Amino acid sequence: MSRLKSFLLLFLALFSATASIKVEELNEEFTEALLLRPLPDRKVLAHFHFRSSAPPSQRYGRHHHIFPKSIYQLVRKFQVREMELSFTQGRWNYERWGGFDPISSSNAKPPGVELWAEFDVPHDQVDDSWKNLTHALSGLFCASINFLERSTSYSAPHWSFGSASGKLRYGTLPREAVCTENLTPWLKLLPCRDKAGLSLLMDRPSIYRGYYHSQRLHLKSDESDASETSTGIVLEQTLTVVLRPDTFSGKVLQPNWSLSSLFGRSVSGKCSLSSSSNVYVQFEQNLVSAWDKLREASEASDNAISVGEGFQDNPLFELSLPPKRVIRESGNFQKAGSILYEFSVEDSNQFKPFDLRLNWKVPVAWSSPQAPLQASRFLLGSGNERGAIAISMKSTRSTDNVERTGAYGENECWLRVGIFQMVPWYVKVYYHTLKLFLDGEPQSSTENMEKILVSPSEDKVSTGVLEMILRLPCSVRTAALTLEFDKGFLHIDEYPPDANQGFDIPSAVIHFADFVANMSFHENSLNQVPILSKLQEEVPVISYTEVLLVPLTTPDFSMPYNVITITCTVFALYFGSLLNALRRRVGEEEKLLSGKGARKAGPLTLMISKLAAKLRGKPWEPPEQSDSGRSSSKYKLIAKVALVAGVAAAWQFYFQ
């Protein structure tokens, strides 16, 4: 009877464990998507989007089947509430590729490595958690992220990144090189890695020959929240690449392209663990408006149809595969919304791969939507002593939906621009020299400044941070900010390996408080698709400026080498001669000299010596052995030792 009870208990335990695993599998989800968009400058934007979610561990346990274990351990150990890490090569071209859409606002990142994280720990433990997190990420992604642990490499923004808790840290490494060593660990976080699904398109040579690529990892967790509304951990991995098709279609037409021509591969099926695997082709709002103008111009023709009707008989382009559905964005009274064609890769396999192709039929010119102001940054002044930083903003006349504040007048329109600037400690910025110019005219900074927060740098301790929000008139054409600075001096150990190249100042972050970038669709069911739901989220319009290269005074690094070389040469001569004198075999040299002296003189010498003896009236005596060779060798040895010792003493006295 006892055996039967134990067997029943064991069966119930195994059944409950199996049931919990099934429930956990149902709550874990992984999706993959690829969005392709033609760009005005004959390039193609490819945006990969992978989303992994895990349920709260308080209710479903800590074991996961799909969600990467290494990311969960980071969240649990360092109490990360939200984190974003990006590796970027190249610079996003805001003028040609746009800056007022969800992809550019969220995935256009500065060159190098950018990391920001918000922690759910007490304020006195935030810095320690940040340092430990940078070390863990450095080992996980094979990068130099651990250099961000130093207080001179990161800062604590107050409101620029949407969090005012004081537990957010931000750091960037502009000079960090991005290569396959960073992409491979990023791909290992995917359930199928790069062996199946859309990640199969990530051919390394194809990606890294692009004009721009940025791999991004965004993490959001509410593991510390024990309420029933807790959603667990959501991990988003995106890879944004700007490629140029290899096909040639003339100088007027846009280049035709396909997946195999862009990436060198095609899709042979979806990832088996993915709940959805779709490919989207997006045509921007301005492109659709240009097509509508062409259609209106050719209304007399019976073949004129709208963009969204056919995919094969469309007079503007031709798609090689029929779309699963056509998604239209909600437009406004002035312009029509963008159009997305959705394709599914679930039915593809090795014998029937998914290789979508787009062919253009007529030349079309359009421009991508721009942010209200296009920002750039540069240096003023010359020399290695002082200079100035200038941030220039040029209006693009995109002032729709700007907040009109009645406090300054019913007809007044204001544009709020936020600026976040982090400067290393060796660039000593004088914040009281802040000057503002509107349309080339100097203005009072206090009248056009809503709020400002300055954290001056401290030598070898912390960086300088400037956070400010400007209130500019909507009619402004150009705006410029200048800040003067002095260049500091570094210890010889603090210089990077290539100090003559210059020192990098991280990109400034420009955000527009009154503008949000998102897409809206008529169908509510589209919110269930992760990438479409992400495109509908309201994200602030953000742009990054260039990375500044500041030349500092650098010492002559070859001088220590020259000093070491000359010193080693002198010491080698000194000790070599000394050891030669101490270790020389004097007895053998004396025997050799005595043997040479004992040789018989020649007959002519003997004859001359006999003749001289007769003239002097003295008896002739044979010549004796001479010790001149022995004494001369001793004198030469002593002279050498004295000379080397004198040179060494003079050298020591001169350098003291």
XYZ file of C-alpha atoms in Angstrom:
656
model
C 0.000 0.000 0.000
C 2.823 2.363 0.836
C 4.422 1.659 -2.567
C 1.168 2.521 -4.301
C 0.923 5.822 -2.427
C 4.501 6.742 -3.283
C 3.878 5.867 -6.943
C 0.767 8.060 -7.006
C 2.628 10.972 -5.413
C 5.431 10.659 -7.940
C 2.935 10.578 -10.817
C 1.145 13.668 -9.508
C 4.464 15.536 -9.141
C 5.484 14.689 -12.698
C 2.054 15.663 -14.031
C 2.100 19.018 -12.235
C 5.619 19.740 -13.500
C 4.567 18.910 -17.062
C 1.515 21.124 -16.761
C 3.577 24.016 -15.439
C 6.034 23.615 -18.314
C 3.176 23.733 -20.827
C 1.762 26.852 -19.205
C 5.191 28.444 -19.231
C 5.698 27.572 -22.890
C 2.388 29.160 -23.710
C 3.390 32.361 -21.982
C 6.766 32.605 -23.713
C 6.689 34.061 -27.200
C 9.145 34.784 -29.983
C 8.382 36.630 -33.219
C 10.500 37.740 -36.157
C 9.870 40.297 -38.884
C 11.724 42.143 -41.635
C 10.751 45.555 -42.987
C 12.138 46.729 -46.331
C 11.842 50.337 -47.470
C 13.151 52.003 -50.643
C 15.093 55.193 -49.937
C 15.240 58.304 -52.144
C 18.989 58.042 -52.819
C 18.762 54.650 -54.581
C 19.366 52.633 -51.418
C 17.240 50.177 -49.435
C 16.571 50.145 -45.700
C 16.353 46.684 -44.104
C 15.046 46.587 -40.547
C 15.079 43.222 -38.713
C 12.857 43.004 -35.637
C 12.981 40.112 -33.158
C 10.897 40.069 -29.986
C 11.215 37.603 -27.093
C 9.031 37.726 -23.997
C 9.122 35.792 -20.742
C 6.398 35.658 -18.067
C 7.035 36.862 -14.488
C 9.243 34.440 -12.600
C 7.188 34.901 -9.409
C 4.279 33.003 -10.977
C 5.912 30.803 -13.619
C 9.353 30.058 -12.239
C 12.850 30.935 -13.417
C 13.309 28.294 -16.081
C 12.767 29.426 -19.654
C 12.582 27.501 -22.909
C 12.858 30.342 -25.445
C 13.995 33.443 -23.602
C 17.829 33.723 -23.404
C 19.140 32.712 -20.008
C 22.063 35.171 -20.028
C 19.707 38.160 -20.357
C 17.479 36.897 -17.567
C 20.500 36.527 -15.296
C 21.520 40.132 -16.011
C 18.059 41.389 -15.115
C 17.852 39.379 -11.929
C 21.387 39.987 -10.661
C 21.683 43.714 -11.364
C 17.978 44.614 -10.953
C 17.704 46.188 -14.391
C 14.380 47.892 -15.045
C 15.116 49.073 -18.583
C 18.221 48.950 -20.745
C 19.262 49.738 -24.297
C 22.547 48.779 -25.943
C 23.516 49.583 -29.529
C 26.528 48.862 -31.750
C 26.651 51.196 -34.740
C 28.948 51.654 -37.707
C 28.411 54.673 -39.936
C 26.175 57.694 -39.417
C 22.497 57.968 -40.190
C 21.828 60.448 -42.994
C 18.889 62.449 -41.620
C 18.637 64.578 -44.738
C 18.178 61.705 -47.210
C 16.908 58.821 -45.068
C 14.513 60.805 -42.897
C 14.263 61.677 -39.230
C 10.541 61.842 -38.489
C 9.471 58.208 -38.444
C 9.541 55.491 -35.752
C 12.522 53.640 -37.226
C 14.823 56.652 -37.477
C 13.797 57.966 -34.044
C 14.390 54.622 -32.313
C 17.136 52.944 -34.351
C 19.289 55.784 -35.712
C 22.134 55.668 -33.198
C 25.504 57.424 -32.833
C 28.678 55.696 -34.052
C 30.307 53.229 -31.705
C 28.640 51.858 -28.584
C 25.803 53.527 -26.710
C 24.420 52.167 -23.437
C 21.860 53.463 -21.015
C 20.215 51.566 -18.187
C 17.773 52.242 -15.382
C 18.047 50.198 -12.208
C 15.606 49.238 -9.485
C 18.064 49.581 -6.590
C 18.684 52.260 -3.940
C 20.414 55.407 -5.129
C 23.667 54.590 -3.359
C 23.949 51.285 -5.266
C 23.251 52.559 -8.776
C 26.905 53.252 -9.671
C 28.028 49.831 -8.455
C 25.265 48.126 -10.420
C 26.264 50.114 -13.507
C 29.911 49.060 -13.224
C 29.018 45.401 -12.768
C 26.586 45.552 -15.683
C 29.211 47.025 -18.030
C 31.644 44.243 -17.171
C 29.000 41.576 -17.770
C 27.949 43.071 -21.107
C 31.586 43.432 -22.143
C 32.148 39.716 -21.761
C 28.795 38.824 -23.294
C 29.216 40.849 -26.500
C 33.038 40.757 -26.869
C 33.366 44.560 -26.694
C 35.145 47.192 -24.599
C 31.981 48.173 -22.729
C 33.884 47.772 -19.459
C 35.571 51.132 -20.179
C 32.233 52.722 -19.318
C 32.709 51.756 -15.679
C 34.953 54.766 -15.086
C 33.232 57.850 -13.757
C 34.857 59.862 -16.550
C 32.958 57.856 -19.195
C 29.318 57.968 -18.083
C 26.807 60.436 -16.682
C 23.463 60.540 -14.868
C 20.860 62.349 -17.022
C 17.892 63.885 -15.257
C 15.152 64.313 -17.866
C 16.690 63.821 -21.314
C 15.879 60.102 -21.491
C 12.367 60.228 -20.109
C 13.207 59.155 -16.572
C 13.492 61.450 -13.567
C 14.125 58.767 -10.953
C 17.852 59.508 -10.716
C 18.652 55.814 -11.260
C 19.501 56.053 -14.949
C 23.054 56.027 -16.271
C 24.235 56.837 -19.782
C 27.544 56.186 -21.499
C 28.987 55.994 -24.990
C 32.210 54.894 -26.694
C 32.421 56.703 -30.058
C 35.656 55.017 -31.156
C 34.539 51.438 -30.523
C 34.859 49.383 -33.705
C 31.948 47.111 -34.618
C 32.633 43.762 -36.252
C 31.384 40.179 -36.449
C 32.642 39.498 -32.916
C 29.785 41.699 -31.675
C 27.145 40.357 -34.069
C 27.724 36.682 -33.295
C 26.868 36.929 -29.543
C 23.872 39.063 -30.511
C 22.622 36.313 -32.824
C 23.152 33.662 -30.146
C 20.372 35.292 -28.132
C 17.878 34.231 -30.831
C 16.274 30.786 -30.458
C 17.282 29.712 -33.983
C 20.410 31.888 -34.098
C 21.287 32.424 -37.771
C 20.486 28.872 -38.859
C 16.809 29.329 -39.744
C 14.212 32.026 -40.204
C 14.796 35.606 -41.204
C 18.127 35.700 -39.376
C 19.435 33.420 -42.133
C 19.683 36.560 -44.291
C 22.341 38.075 -42.031
C 25.300 37.301 -44.217
C 28.316 39.014 -42.664
C 29.893 40.433 -45.855
C 26.533 41.756 -47.053
C 25.781 43.511 -43.774
C 29.180 45.050 -43.157
C 29.572 46.448 -46.644
C 26.462 48.570 -46.121
C 26.463 52.324 -45.663
C 25.021 52.077 -42.168
C 24.236 49.279 -39.772
C 23.165 49.315 -36.148
C 22.402 46.324 -33.970
C 20.263 47.245 -31.000
C 19.078 45.447 -27.891
C 16.264 46.934 -25.821
C 15.173 45.320 -22.568
C 12.233 46.168 -20.347
C 11.411 44.322 -17.150
C 9.033 44.600 -14.218
C 10.293 41.544 -12.370
C 10.403 43.499 -9.130
C 6.666 44.170 -9.381
C 4.796 41.387 -7.586
C 1.338 42.540 -8.678
C -0.932 40.627 -11.027
C -0.388 43.197 -13.791
C 3.287 42.304 -14.124
C 4.204 41.369 -17.708
C 7.650 39.905 -17.070
C 10.585 40.614 -19.383
C 10.379 41.834 -22.972
C 13.512 41.732 -25.122
C 13.618 43.463 -28.507
C 16.513 42.893 -30.888
C 16.701 45.026 -34.007
C 19.239 45.236 -36.806
C 18.959 48.254 -39.103
C 21.003 48.160 -42.317
C 21.181 50.560 -45.268
C 22.271 48.715 -48.403
C 22.765 49.605 -52.021
C 21.503 47.080 -54.557
C 24.065 45.681 -56.953
C 21.615 45.658 -59.837
C 21.741 48.395 -62.455
C 18.535 49.928 -63.777
C 19.764 53.185 -65.321
C 20.396 56.620 -63.890
C 16.722 57.624 -63.745
C 14.938 54.572 -62.395
C 15.335 53.308 -58.876
C 17.460 50.131 -58.799
C 15.608 46.826 -58.850
C 16.404 44.516 -55.978
C 15.597 41.201 -54.375
C 16.474 39.493 -51.118
C 19.176 37.442 -52.791
C 20.736 40.539 -54.391
C 20.724 42.462 -51.101
C 21.894 39.741 -48.722
C 23.259 37.053 -51.022
C 20.737 34.584 -49.585
C 17.049 33.776 -49.577
C 14.725 32.563 -46.817
C 14.115 28.831 -46.732
C 11.508 28.739 -43.990
C 10.693 30.357 -40.689
C 12.200 29.660 -37.298
C 10.323 26.713 -35.802
C 10.024 28.486 -32.440
C 8.613 31.680 -33.912
C 4.902 32.350 -33.631
C 4.978 34.692 -36.652
C 7.479 35.351 -39.418
C 6.581 38.113 -41.877
C 8.282 40.388 -44.392
C 6.952 43.905 -45.004
C 7.643 46.279 -47.880
C 6.894 49.871 -46.912
C 6.372 52.797 -49.238
C 6.718 56.110 -47.433
C 4.069 58.779 -47.181
C 5.853 61.186 -49.527
C 6.400 58.410 -52.056
C 2.688 57.561 -52.023
C 1.871 61.252 -52.478
C 4.241 61.409 -55.465
C 2.528 58.365 -56.939
C -0.878 59.964 -56.443
C 0.310 63.037 -58.343
C 1.467 60.835 -61.195
C -1.862 59.052 -61.165
C -3.766 62.357 -61.251
C -1.609 63.518 -64.152
C -2.454 60.360 -66.097
C -6.177 60.197 -65.305
C -6.950 60.411 -69.011
C -5.445 56.955 -69.423
C -7.700 53.986 -68.721
C -4.849 51.987 -67.214
C -4.233 54.416 -64.360
C -4.859 52.711 -61.024
C -3.942 53.512 -57.467
C -0.910 52.159 -55.717
C -2.641 49.798 -53.388
C -4.788 47.935 -55.905
C -2.672 45.528 -57.929
C 0.798 44.160 -57.379
C 1.456 42.760 -60.866
C -0.440 45.191 -63.101
C 0.675 48.247 -61.158
C 2.204 50.794 -63.559
C 4.680 52.034 -60.926
C 6.334 48.858 -59.673
C 6.093 45.095 -59.849
C 6.358 42.590 -56.988
C 7.405 39.042 -57.781
C 5.115 37.514 -55.121
C 1.516 38.255 -54.160
C 1.205 39.956 -50.745
C -0.714 38.371 -47.927
C -2.480 41.677 -47.289
C -2.084 45.404 -47.890
C -1.973 47.666 -44.828
C -2.744 51.351 -45.214
C -1.691 53.972 -42.739
C -4.232 56.539 -41.646
C -3.344 59.765 -43.444
C -4.465 63.348 -42.988
C -6.258 65.861 -45.168
C -3.039 66.959 -46.865
C -1.253 63.695 -47.576
C -2.081 60.026 -47.807
C -0.514 57.601 -45.378
C 2.185 55.082 -46.131
C 1.444 51.597 -47.463
C 2.797 48.268 -46.240
C 2.688 44.999 -48.165
C 2.791 41.969 -45.880
C 4.318 38.643 -46.949
C 4.495 35.410 -44.971
C 7.498 33.069 -45.136
C 5.821 30.150 -43.372
C 5.162 28.276 -46.619
C 8.731 28.544 -47.922
C 11.260 25.711 -47.747
C 14.586 24.664 -49.224
C 12.994 23.623 -52.506
C 10.815 26.738 -52.713
C 12.717 29.579 -50.994
C 11.223 32.987 -50.333
C 13.015 35.502 -52.562
C 10.939 38.654 -52.927
C 11.839 40.952 -55.808
C 10.823 44.557 -56.578
C 11.078 46.031 -60.091
C 10.452 49.693 -60.848
C 8.670 50.716 -64.016
C 8.707 54.520 -63.989
C 11.126 57.029 -62.406
C 9.869 58.509 -59.144
C 11.495 61.168 -56.961
C 10.509 61.865 -53.378
C 11.973 62.929 -50.022
C 11.793 61.279 -46.627
C 9.997 63.074 -43.770
C 12.307 65.363 -41.827
C 12.455 66.434 -38.207
C 11.523 70.068 -37.467
C 15.191 71.040 -37.188
C 18.229 69.430 -38.751
C 21.099 69.616 -36.269
C 24.840 69.544 -36.832
C 27.820 70.241 -34.602
C 31.332 71.507 -35.267
C 34.365 73.128 -33.611
C 35.445 76.758 -33.684
C 38.906 78.206 -33.106
C 42.377 76.865 -33.719
C 45.395 75.840 -31.706
C 45.887 73.476 -28.801
C 44.899 75.886 -26.044
C 41.227 76.835 -26.416
C 38.253 76.589 -28.760
C 34.450 76.518 -28.909
C 31.673 74.007 -29.590
C 28.882 75.119 -31.926
C 25.536 73.369 -32.434
C 23.724 74.579 -35.546
C 20.057 73.806 -36.226
C 18.399 74.509 -39.560
C 14.649 74.538 -40.041
C 13.048 72.007 -42.374
C 9.605 73.682 -42.181
C 8.033 70.634 -40.506
C 6.077 72.537 -37.859
C 2.805 70.610 -37.906
C 1.299 69.656 -34.564
C 3.491 72.120 -32.707
C 2.254 73.066 -29.279
C 0.681 76.521 -29.310
C 0.898 77.977 -25.845
C -1.603 80.619 -24.895
C 0.554 81.940 -22.086
C 2.714 83.770 -24.613
C -0.122 84.937 -26.807
C -2.893 83.220 -28.700
C -1.158 83.531 -32.048
C 2.338 82.638 -30.848
C 3.868 79.312 -31.832
C 6.791 77.835 -29.954
C 9.092 74.966 -30.781
C 10.615 73.206 -27.769
C 14.012 71.669 -28.439
C 15.895 69.606 -25.872
C 19.683 69.260 -25.931
C 21.774 66.741 -24.006
C 25.546 67.171 -24.235
C 28.184 65.130 -22.373
C 31.776 66.425 -22.476
C 34.924 64.670 -21.109
C 36.734 66.287 -18.202
C 39.822 67.228 -20.233
C 37.645 69.568 -22.328
C 36.978 72.291 -19.760
C 33.754 73.951 -20.893
C 32.858 77.410 -19.577
C 29.089 77.226 -19.397
C 28.718 80.932 -18.612
C 29.888 81.633 -22.188
C 26.711 80.079 -23.624
C 25.464 82.174 -26.549
C 22.319 81.775 -28.625
C 21.862 83.027 -32.180
C 18.515 83.055 -34.012
C 18.664 83.728 -37.747
C 22.199 85.037 -37.269
C 21.251 87.560 -34.576
C 22.442 87.161 -30.951
C 19.619 86.596 -28.492
C 19.255 86.516 -24.747
C 19.588 82.909 -23.682
C 17.355 83.400 -20.631
C 14.378 84.533 -22.716
C 14.526 81.522 -25.022
C 15.441 78.953 -22.403
C 12.725 77.001 -20.621
C 15.023 75.154 -18.232
C 18.661 74.194 -17.948
C 20.738 71.894 -15.787
C 24.537 72.045 -15.744
C 26.861 69.553 -14.055
C 30.439 70.854 -14.398
C 33.179 68.335 -14.890
C 35.770 67.493 -12.267
C 39.311 66.632 -13.275
C 39.761 62.867 -13.551
C 36.546 62.304 -11.557
C 33.433 63.069 -13.620
C 32.289 64.365 -16.996
C 30.518 67.621 -17.716
C 26.814 67.407 -18.589
C 24.546 70.042 -20.127
C 20.789 69.489 -20.271
C 18.570 72.248 -21.546
C 15.248 72.882 -23.267
C 15.050 75.807 -25.673
C 11.841 77.553 -26.637
C 12.216 78.794 -30.193
C 9.708 80.580 -32.432
C 8.206 78.374 -35.119
C 9.233 80.910 -37.744
C 12.923 80.547 -36.954
C 15.111 79.550 -39.900
C 18.428 78.892 -38.176
C 19.468 78.586 -34.554
C 22.985 78.179 -33.166
C 24.542 77.609 -29.752
C 28.191 78.217 -28.872
C 30.196 77.210 -25.807
C 33.835 78.099 -25.203
C 36.292 75.659 -23.660
C 39.934 75.197 -22.719
C 41.927 72.087 -23.500
C 43.421 70.329 -20.506
C 46.598 68.308 -20.058
C 46.700 64.588 -19.461
C 49.234 62.366 -17.792
C 51.285 60.307 -20.194
C 49.527 57.140 -18.988
C 46.084 58.589 -19.814
C 46.661 59.002 -23.542
C 45.058 56.455 -25.884
C 47.232 54.385 -28.218
C 46.708 56.787 -31.159
C 46.735 60.111 -29.326
C 47.738 62.141 -32.377
C 44.433 61.265 -34.027
C 42.552 63.349 -31.464
C 40.026 62.843 -28.692
C 36.336 62.148 -29.247
C 33.463 64.144 -27.796
C 30.284 61.996 -27.846
C 27.352 62.960 -30.013
C 24.840 65.433 -28.643
C 21.238 64.239 -28.353
C 18.600 66.544 -29.838
C 14.978 65.754 -28.974
C 11.781 67.608 -29.811
C 9.385 67.586 -26.886
C 6.273 68.523 -28.896
C 6.699 65.922 -31.624
C 6.144 62.167 -31.602
C 6.816 59.707 -34.396
C 4.347 56.883 -34.883
C 2.116 55.218 -37.436
C -1.614 54.675 -37.071
C -3.680 51.981 -38.759
C -7.407 51.532 -39.120
C -7.469 47.893 -38.047
C -7.218 47.274 -34.318
C -6.171 43.677 -34.895
C -2.774 44.881 -36.094
C -1.812 45.631 -32.497
C -1.267 41.907 -32.015
C 1.645 41.946 -34.484
C 4.751 43.029 -32.525
C 6.471 45.053 -35.260
C 3.249 46.836 -36.248
C 2.460 47.479 -32.614
C 5.944 48.936 -32.191
C 5.440 51.230 -35.183
C 2.238 52.544 -33.598
C 3.903 53.458 -30.297
C 4.480 57.156 -29.788
C 8.228 57.685 -29.532
C 9.906 61.098 -29.212
C 11.636 62.474 -32.278
C 15.365 62.194 -31.518
C 18.418 62.922 -33.624
C 22.146 62.686 -32.927
C 24.839 65.101 -34.022
C 28.306 64.250 -35.308
C 31.106 63.020 -33.065
C 33.644 65.803 -32.548
C 37.362 65.138 -32.843
C 39.306 67.504 -30.576
C 43.115 67.681 -30.953
C 44.912 68.045 -27.615
C 48.517 68.799 -26.800
C 50.389 65.497 -26.979
C 53.954 64.868 -25.841
C 56.698 63.427 -28.038
C 56.162 59.747 -27.323
C 59.407 58.890 -29.178
C 61.597 60.751 -26.635
C 61.374 58.060 -23.925
C 62.388 55.528 -26.539
C 65.400 57.606 -27.568
C 66.492 58.102 -23.943
C 66.139 54.426 -23.179
C 68.116 53.486 -26.300
C 71.045 55.847 -25.588
C 71.170 54.913 -21.899
C 71.204 51.215 -22.697
C 73.999 51.769 -25.246
C 76.202 53.611 -22.721
C 75.629 51.011 -20.038
C 76.373 48.233 -22.503
C 79.714 49.834 -23.400
C 80.591 50.420 -19.754
C 79.700 46.993 -18.428
C 81.084 45.300 -21.528
C 84.485 46.890 -21.058
C 84.416 46.234 -17.316
C 83.592 42.580 -17.774
C 86.259 42.324 -20.465
C 88.836 43.668 -18.032
C 87.743 41.384 -15.223
C 87.370 38.205 -17.213
C 90.378 38.532 -19.578
C 93.023 35.738 -19.361
C 96.189 37.800 -18.669
C 98.546 34.786 -18.261
C 97.949 33.538 -21.780
C 98.509 37.020 -23.212
C 101.828 37.334 -21.334
C 102.988 34.001 -22.718
C 102.006 35.113 -26.193
C 103.884 38.392 -25.824
C 106.964 36.682 -24.345
C 106.956 34.221 -27.221
C 106.874 37.057 -29.696
C 109.740 38.832 -27.886
C 111.853 35.675 -27.759
C 112.013 35.365 -31.477
C 115.529 35.754 -32.947
C 116.430 39.027 -34.506
C 117.284 39.158 -38.153
C 120.899 39.089 -39.497
C 120.811 42.752 -40.428
C 119.844 43.682 -36.889
C 122.605 41.559 -35.384
C 125.148 43.080 -37.732
C 124.121 46.619 -36.819
C 124.244 45.853 -33.082
C 127.754 44.303 -33.371
C 128.998 47.304 -35.336
C 127.637 49.703 -32.733
C 129.326 47.757 -29.916
C 132.715 47.929 -31.628
C 132.362 51.672 -32.182
C 131.603 52.190 -28.497
C 134.462 49.904 -27.480
C 132.194 47.590 -25.524
C 131.707 43.852 -25.834
C 128.682 42.775 -27.838
C 125.746 41.231 -25.914
C 122.678 39.513 -27.423
C 119.331 41.473 -27.076
C 117.128 40.701 -24.008
C 113.330 40.054 -23.923
C 111.295 43.290 -23.554
C 108.319 43.808 -21.210
C 107.016 46.732 -23.254
C 104.186 44.638 -24.708
C 102.973 43.642 -21.273
C 103.145 47.154 -19.823
C 101.499 48.720 -22.900
C 98.577 46.278 -22.723
C 98.025 47.123 -19.078
C 98.047 50.844 -19.823
C 95.550 50.446 -22.646
C 93.188 48.432 -20.438
C 93.332 50.981 -17.627
C 92.739 53.809 -20.120
C 89.642 52.112 -21.546
C 88.097 51.508 -18.124
C 88.801 55.089 -17.058
C 87.330 56.485 -20.288
C 84.082 54.519 -19.982
C 83.749 55.398 -16.293
C 84.277 59.071 -17.100
C 81.632 58.993 -19.840
C 79.117 57.306 -17.489
C 79.814 59.823 -14.713
C 79.431 62.764 -17.125
C 76.149 61.319 -18.454
C 74.763 60.875 -14.932
C 75.831 64.386 -13.910
C 74.307 65.932 -17.050
C 70.865 64.353 -16.569
C 70.759 65.128 -12.850
